[in-house]
Coordinates of C-alpha atoms and ligand atoms in Angstrom, one line a residue:
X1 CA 0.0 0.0 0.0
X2 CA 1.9 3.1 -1.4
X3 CA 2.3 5.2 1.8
X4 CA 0.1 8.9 1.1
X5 CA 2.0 12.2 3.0
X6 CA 0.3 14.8 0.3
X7 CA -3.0 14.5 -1.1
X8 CA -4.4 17.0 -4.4
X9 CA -7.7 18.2 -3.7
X10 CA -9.4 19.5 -7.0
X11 CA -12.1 21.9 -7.0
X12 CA -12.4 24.1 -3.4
X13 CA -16.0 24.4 -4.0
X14 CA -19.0 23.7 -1.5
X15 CA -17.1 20.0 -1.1
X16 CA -14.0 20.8 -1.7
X17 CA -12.9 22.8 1.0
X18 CA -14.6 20.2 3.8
X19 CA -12.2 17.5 2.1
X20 CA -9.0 19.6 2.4
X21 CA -10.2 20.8 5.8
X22 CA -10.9 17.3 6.5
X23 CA -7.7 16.2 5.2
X24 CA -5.4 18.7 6.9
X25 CA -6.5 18.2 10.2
X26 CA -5.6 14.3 10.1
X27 CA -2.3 15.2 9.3
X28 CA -1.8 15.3 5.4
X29 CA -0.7 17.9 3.7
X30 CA -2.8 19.2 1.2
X31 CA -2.9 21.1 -1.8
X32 CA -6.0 22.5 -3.0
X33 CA -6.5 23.5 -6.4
X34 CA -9.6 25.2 -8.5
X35 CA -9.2 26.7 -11.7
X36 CA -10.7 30.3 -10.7
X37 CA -8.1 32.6 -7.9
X38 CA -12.3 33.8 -6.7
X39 CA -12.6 30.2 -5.7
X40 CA -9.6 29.3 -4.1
X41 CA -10.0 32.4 -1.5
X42 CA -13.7 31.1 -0.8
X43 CA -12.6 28.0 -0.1
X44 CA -10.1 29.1 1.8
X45 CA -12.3 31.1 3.4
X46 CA -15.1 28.7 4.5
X47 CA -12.3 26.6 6.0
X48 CA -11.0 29.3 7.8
X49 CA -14.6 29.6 9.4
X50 CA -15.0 25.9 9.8
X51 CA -12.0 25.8 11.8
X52 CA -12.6 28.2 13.9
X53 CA -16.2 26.5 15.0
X54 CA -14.3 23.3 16.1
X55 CA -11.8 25.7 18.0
X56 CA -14.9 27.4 19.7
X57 CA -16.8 23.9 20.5
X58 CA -13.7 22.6 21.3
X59 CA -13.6 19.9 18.9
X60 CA -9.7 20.9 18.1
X61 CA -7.1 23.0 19.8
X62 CA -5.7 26.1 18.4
X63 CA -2.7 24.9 18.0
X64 CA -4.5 22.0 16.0
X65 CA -6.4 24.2 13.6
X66 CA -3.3 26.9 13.2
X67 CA -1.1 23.2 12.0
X68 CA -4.4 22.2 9.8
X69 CA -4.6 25.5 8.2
X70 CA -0.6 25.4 7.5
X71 CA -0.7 22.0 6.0
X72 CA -3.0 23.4 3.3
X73 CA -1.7 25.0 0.0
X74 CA -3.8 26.6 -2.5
X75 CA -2.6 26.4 -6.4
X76 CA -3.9 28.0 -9.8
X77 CA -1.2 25.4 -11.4
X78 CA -2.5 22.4 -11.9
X79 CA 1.4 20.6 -12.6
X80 CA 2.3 21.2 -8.8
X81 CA 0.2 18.5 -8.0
X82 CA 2.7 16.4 -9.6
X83 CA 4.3 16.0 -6.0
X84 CA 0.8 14.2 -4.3
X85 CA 0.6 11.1 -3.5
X86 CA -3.2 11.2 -4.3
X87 CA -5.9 12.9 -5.8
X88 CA -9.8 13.6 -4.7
X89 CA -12.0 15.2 -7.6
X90 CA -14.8 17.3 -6.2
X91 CA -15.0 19.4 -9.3
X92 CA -18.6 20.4 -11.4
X93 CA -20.4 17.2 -11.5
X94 CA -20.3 17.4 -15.4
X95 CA -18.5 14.0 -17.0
X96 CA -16.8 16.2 -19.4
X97 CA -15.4 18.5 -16.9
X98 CA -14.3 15.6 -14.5
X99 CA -13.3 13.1 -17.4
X100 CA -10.8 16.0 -19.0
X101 CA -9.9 16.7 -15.0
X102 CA -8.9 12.9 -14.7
X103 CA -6.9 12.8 -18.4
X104 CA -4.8 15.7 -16.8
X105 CA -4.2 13.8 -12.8
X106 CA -3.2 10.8 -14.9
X107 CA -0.8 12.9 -17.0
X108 CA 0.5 14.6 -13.6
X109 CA 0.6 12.5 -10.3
X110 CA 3.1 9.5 -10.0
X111 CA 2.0 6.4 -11.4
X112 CA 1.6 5.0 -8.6
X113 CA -0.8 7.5 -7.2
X114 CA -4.7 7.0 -6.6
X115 CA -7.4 9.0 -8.3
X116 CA -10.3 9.3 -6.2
X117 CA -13.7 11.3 -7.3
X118 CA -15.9 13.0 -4.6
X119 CA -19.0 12.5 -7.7
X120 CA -22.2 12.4 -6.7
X121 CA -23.5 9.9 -9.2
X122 CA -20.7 9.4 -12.2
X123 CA -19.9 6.0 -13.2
X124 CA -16.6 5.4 -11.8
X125 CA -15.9 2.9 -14.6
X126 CA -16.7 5.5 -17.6
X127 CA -14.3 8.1 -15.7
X128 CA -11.5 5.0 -15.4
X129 CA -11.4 4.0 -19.0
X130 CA -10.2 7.2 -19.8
X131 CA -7.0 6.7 -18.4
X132 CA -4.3 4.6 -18.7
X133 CA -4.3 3.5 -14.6
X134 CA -8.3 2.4 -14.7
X135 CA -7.1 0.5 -11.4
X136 CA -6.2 3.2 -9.4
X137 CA -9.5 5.1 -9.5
X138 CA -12.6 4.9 -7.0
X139 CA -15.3 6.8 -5.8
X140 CA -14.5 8.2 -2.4
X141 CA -17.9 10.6 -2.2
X142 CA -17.9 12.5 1.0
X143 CA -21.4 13.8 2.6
X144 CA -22.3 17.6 3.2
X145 CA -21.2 19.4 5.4
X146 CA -18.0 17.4 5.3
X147 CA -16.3 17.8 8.5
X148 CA -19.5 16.8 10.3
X149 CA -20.8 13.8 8.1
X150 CA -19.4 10.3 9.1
X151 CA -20.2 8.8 5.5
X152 CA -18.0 7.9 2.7
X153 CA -19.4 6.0 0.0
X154 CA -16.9 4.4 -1.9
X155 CA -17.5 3.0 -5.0
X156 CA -15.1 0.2 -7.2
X157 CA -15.2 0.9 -10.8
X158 CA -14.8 -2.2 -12.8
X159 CA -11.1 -2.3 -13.3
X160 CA -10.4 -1.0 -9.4
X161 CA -8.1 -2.9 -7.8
X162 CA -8.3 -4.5 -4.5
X163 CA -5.2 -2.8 -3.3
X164 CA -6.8 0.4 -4.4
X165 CA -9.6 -0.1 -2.6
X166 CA -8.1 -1.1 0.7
X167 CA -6.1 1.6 0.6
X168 CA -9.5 3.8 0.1
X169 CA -10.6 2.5 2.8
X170 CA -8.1 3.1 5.3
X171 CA -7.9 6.6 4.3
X172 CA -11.3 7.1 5.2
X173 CA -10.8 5.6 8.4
X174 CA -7.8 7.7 8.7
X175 CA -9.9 10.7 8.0
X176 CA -12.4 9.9 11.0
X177 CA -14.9 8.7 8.5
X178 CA -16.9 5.5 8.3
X179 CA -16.4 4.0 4.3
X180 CA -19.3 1.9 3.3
X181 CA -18.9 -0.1 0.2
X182 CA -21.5 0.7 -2.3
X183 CA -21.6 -1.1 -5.9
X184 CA -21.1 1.4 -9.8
X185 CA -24.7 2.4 -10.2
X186 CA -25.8 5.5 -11.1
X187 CA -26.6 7.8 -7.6
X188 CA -24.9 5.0 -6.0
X189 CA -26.8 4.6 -3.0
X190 CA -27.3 7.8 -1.6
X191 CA -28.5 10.1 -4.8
X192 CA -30.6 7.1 -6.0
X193 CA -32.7 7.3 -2.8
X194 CA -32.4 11.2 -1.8
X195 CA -32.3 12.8 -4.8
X196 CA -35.6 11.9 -6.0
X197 CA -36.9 12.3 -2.3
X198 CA -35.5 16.2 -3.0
X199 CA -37.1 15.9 -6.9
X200 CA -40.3 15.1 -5.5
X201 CA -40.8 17.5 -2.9
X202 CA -39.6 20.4 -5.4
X203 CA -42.7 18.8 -8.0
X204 CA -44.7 19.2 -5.0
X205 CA -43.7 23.3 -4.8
X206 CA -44.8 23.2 -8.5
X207 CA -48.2 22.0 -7.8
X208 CA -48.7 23.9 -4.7
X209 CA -49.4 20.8 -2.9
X210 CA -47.7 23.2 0.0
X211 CA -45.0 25.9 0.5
X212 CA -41.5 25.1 0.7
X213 CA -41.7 26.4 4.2
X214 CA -44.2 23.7 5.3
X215 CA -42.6 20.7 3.3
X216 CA -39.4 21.2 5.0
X217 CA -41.4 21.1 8.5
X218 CA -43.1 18.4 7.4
X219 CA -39.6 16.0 7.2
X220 CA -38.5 18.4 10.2
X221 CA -41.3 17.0 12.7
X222 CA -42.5 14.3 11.0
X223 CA -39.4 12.3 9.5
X224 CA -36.7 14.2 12.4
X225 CA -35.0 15.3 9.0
X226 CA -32.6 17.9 10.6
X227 CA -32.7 19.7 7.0
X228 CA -36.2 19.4 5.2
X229 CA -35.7 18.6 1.4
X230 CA -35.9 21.9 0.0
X231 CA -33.2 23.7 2.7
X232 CA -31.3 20.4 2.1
X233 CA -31.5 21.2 -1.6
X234 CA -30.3 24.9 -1.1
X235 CA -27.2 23.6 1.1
X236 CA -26.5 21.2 -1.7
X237 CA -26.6 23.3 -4.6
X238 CA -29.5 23.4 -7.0
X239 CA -26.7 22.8 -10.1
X240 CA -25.4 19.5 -8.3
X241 CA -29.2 18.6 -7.5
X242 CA -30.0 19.3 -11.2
X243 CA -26.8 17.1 -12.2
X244 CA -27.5 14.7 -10.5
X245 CA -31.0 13.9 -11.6
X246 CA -29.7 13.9 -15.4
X247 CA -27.5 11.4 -13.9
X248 CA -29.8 9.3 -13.4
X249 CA -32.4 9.9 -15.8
X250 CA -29.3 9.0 -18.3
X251 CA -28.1 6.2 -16.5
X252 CA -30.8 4.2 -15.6
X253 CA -33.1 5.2 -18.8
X254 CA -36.5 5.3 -16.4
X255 CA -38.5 8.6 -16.6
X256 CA -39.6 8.6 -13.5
X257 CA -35.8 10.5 -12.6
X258 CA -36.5 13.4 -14.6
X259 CA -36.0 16.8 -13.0
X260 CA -38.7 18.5 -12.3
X261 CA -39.1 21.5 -14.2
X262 CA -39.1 24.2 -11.8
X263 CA -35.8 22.9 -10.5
X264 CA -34.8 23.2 -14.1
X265 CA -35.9 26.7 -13.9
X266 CA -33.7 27.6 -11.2
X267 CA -30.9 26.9 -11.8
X268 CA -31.5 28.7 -15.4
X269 CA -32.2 31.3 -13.3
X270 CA -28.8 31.3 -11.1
X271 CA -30.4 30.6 -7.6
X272 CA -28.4 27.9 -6.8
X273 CA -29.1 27.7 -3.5
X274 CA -26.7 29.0 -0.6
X275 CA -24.3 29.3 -2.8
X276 CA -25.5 32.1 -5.0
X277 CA -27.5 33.7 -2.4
X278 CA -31.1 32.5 -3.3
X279 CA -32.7 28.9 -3.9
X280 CA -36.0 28.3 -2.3
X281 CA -34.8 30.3 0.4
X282 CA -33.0 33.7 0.2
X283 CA -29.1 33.8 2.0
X284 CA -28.1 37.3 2.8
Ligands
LIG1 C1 -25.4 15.5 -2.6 C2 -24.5 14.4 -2.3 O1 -23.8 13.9 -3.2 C3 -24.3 13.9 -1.0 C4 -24.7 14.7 0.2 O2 -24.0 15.4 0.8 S1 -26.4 14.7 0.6 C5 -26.5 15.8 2.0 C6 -26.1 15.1 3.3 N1 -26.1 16.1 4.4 C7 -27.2 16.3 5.1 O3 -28.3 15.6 4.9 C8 -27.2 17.4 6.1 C9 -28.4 17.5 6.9 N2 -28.2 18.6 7.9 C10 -27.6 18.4 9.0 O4 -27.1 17.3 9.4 C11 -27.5 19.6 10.0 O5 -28.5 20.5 9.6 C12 -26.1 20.3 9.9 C13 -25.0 19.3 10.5 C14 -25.7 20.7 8.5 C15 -26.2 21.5 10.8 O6 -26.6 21.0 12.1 P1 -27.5 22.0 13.0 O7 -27.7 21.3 14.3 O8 -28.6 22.6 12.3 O9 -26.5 23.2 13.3 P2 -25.3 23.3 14.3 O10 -25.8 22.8 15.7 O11 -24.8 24.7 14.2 O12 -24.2 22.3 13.7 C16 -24.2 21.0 14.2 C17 -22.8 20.6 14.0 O13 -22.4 20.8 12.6 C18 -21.4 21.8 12.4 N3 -21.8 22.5 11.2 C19 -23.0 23.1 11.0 N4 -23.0 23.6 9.8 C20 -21.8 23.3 9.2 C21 -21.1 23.6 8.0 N5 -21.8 24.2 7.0 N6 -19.9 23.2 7.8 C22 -19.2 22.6 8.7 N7 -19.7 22.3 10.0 C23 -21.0 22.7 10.2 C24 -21.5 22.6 13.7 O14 -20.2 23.0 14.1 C25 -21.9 21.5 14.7 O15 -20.7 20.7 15.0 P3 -20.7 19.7 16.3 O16 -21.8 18.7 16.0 O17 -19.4 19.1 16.3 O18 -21.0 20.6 17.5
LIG2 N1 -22.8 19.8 -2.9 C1 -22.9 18.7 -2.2 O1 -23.7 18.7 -1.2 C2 -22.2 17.5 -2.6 C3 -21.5 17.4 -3.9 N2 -20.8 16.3 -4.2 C4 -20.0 16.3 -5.4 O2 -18.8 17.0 -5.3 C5 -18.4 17.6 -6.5 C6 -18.3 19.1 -6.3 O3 -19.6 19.5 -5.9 P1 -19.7 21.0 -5.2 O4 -18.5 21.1 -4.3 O5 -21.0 21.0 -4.6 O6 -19.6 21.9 -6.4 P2 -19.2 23.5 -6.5 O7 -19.9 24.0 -7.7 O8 -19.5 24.1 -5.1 O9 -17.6 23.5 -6.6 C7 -17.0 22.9 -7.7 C8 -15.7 23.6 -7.8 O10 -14.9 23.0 -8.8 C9 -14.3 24.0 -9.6 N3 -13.9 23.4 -10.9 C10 -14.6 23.2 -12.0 N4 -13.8 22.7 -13.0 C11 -12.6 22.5 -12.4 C12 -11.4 22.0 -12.8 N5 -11.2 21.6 -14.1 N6 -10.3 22.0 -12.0 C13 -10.4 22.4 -10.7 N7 -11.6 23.0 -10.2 C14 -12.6 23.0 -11.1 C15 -15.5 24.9 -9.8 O11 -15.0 26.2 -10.3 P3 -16.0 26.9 -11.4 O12 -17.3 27.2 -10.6 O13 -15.3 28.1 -11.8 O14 -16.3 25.9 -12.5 C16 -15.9 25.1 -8.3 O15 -15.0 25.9 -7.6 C17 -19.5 17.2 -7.5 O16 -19.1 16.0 -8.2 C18 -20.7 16.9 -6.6 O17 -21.6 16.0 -7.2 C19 -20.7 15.2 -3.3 C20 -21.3 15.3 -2.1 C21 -22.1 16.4 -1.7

């Protein structure tokens, strides 16, 4: 089991950062890379804040989130990464972008490095047969917020090894997180079940079966949801919600995952949720 000291995190988006925060405070070092200087410094940022909660619930020490933040470079340059010893992908959950993300990490890293992908729904085998080390890459898809969810799906393309995926799974553990094996269908597990849990609740917006306020107390008091769909949605981004669905609606051919049209809407519209300021809900 090659031995991992730096790990590339790509994309320092809603997921991003939580991986590299993540990542840092076990001890690796870290460097995070996007393609946009705007995104880096809002990544940065929201780990900065993250941080600082565990500091003031005394999760970590200081000292332990002043080391976490220092393990953690950001790059524009995608070739420094040729120094990591592995690779996550949490970039747009768009095949094309992540497939042309993968052709470059396979170009880059050592060859004896492991590309991981933080997607959502993406066949890991259709990512690994664009590169020439198909047994090296896995799904490794971390929950929302990251520093607070146990979960890590990880998901065996095809061609993954078994060293590749031990080695997956130890890093989770390593990371404080629980792995859970889950087989290369499209959603996986999780988005299979949720996302058209979310889906449905936004068709129910649409017909005015009830407010978004209401649905989301419904699941609140009702199901103990701590999130009701339509916050959940907001906190997820309406673009990965919206991805996801086409996912599936690809994937598995059945109708019955198609997105709902006012989701499509939406996200036309830019309100991506918290992340753009409005979504069902408005975010000052
Ligand atoms: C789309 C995909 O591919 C996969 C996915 O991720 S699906 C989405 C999965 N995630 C969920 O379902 C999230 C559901 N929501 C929740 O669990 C909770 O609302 C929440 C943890 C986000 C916030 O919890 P809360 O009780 O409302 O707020 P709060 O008490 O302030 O926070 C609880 C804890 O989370 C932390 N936290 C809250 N929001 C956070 C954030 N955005 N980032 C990091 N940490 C956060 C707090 O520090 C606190 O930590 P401790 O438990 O260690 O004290
Ligand atoms: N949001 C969620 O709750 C969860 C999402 N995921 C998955 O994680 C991945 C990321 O999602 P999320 O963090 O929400 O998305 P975001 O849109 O918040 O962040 C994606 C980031 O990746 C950047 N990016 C795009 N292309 C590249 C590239 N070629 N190289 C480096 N960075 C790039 C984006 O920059 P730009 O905007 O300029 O393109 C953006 O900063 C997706 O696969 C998603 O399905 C998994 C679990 C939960």
């Amino acid at each position: 089991m090659p031995e991992i000291k730096t790990i590339a995190v790509l994309g320092a988006g809603t997921m991003g950062n939580g991986i590299a925060h993540v990542c840092a405070r076990s001890g690796f070092l870290v460097l995070l890379c996007d393609v946009e200087q705007g995104f880096l410094n809002r990544g940065l940022a929201a780990i900065e804040k993250n941080l600082a909660r565990e500091v003031a619930k005394e999760k970590i020490t200081p000292q332990q989130a002043q080391e976490a933040r220092e393990r953690i470079a950001p790059t524009l340059d995608r070739d420094a990464l040729a120094v990591c010893d592995f690779a996550i992908e949490a970039a747009t959950e768009k095949f094309d972008i992540k497939s042309a993300l993968f052709g470059d990490l396979d170009r880059i890293l050592p060859p004896e490095a492991i590309l991981a992908s933080n997607t959502s729904s993406i066949s890991i085998t259709k990512l690994a047969a664009q590169i020439s080390r198909p047994a090296q890459v896995i799904g490794m898809h971390f929950f929302n917020p990251v520093p607070v969810m146990q979960l890590v799906e990880v998901i065996r393309g095809m061609q993954t090894s078994q060293s590749t995926f031990d080695t997956v799974q130890s890093l989770a553990k390593q990371l404080g997180k629980t792995p859970v094996e889950v087989n290369d269908a499209a959603g996986f597990v999780s988005n299979r079940v949720l996302m058209p849990l979310i889906n449905e609740a936004i068709f129910a917006v649409m017909e005015g079966v009830a407010t978004p306020e209401a649905i989301d107390q419904v699941f609140q008091l009702g199901m103990a949801h701590p999130m009701g769909p339509l916050t959940l949605a907001d906190f997820i981004g309406l673009d990965v919600c919206l991805d996801i669905m086409r996912v599936l609606v690809e994937g598995t051919g059945d109708p019955k995952y198609r997105p709902c049209p006012l989701l499509v809407r939406m996200v036309d519209a830019g309100w991506l949720g918290r992340k753009s300021g409005r979504g069902f809900y408005s975010y000052a």
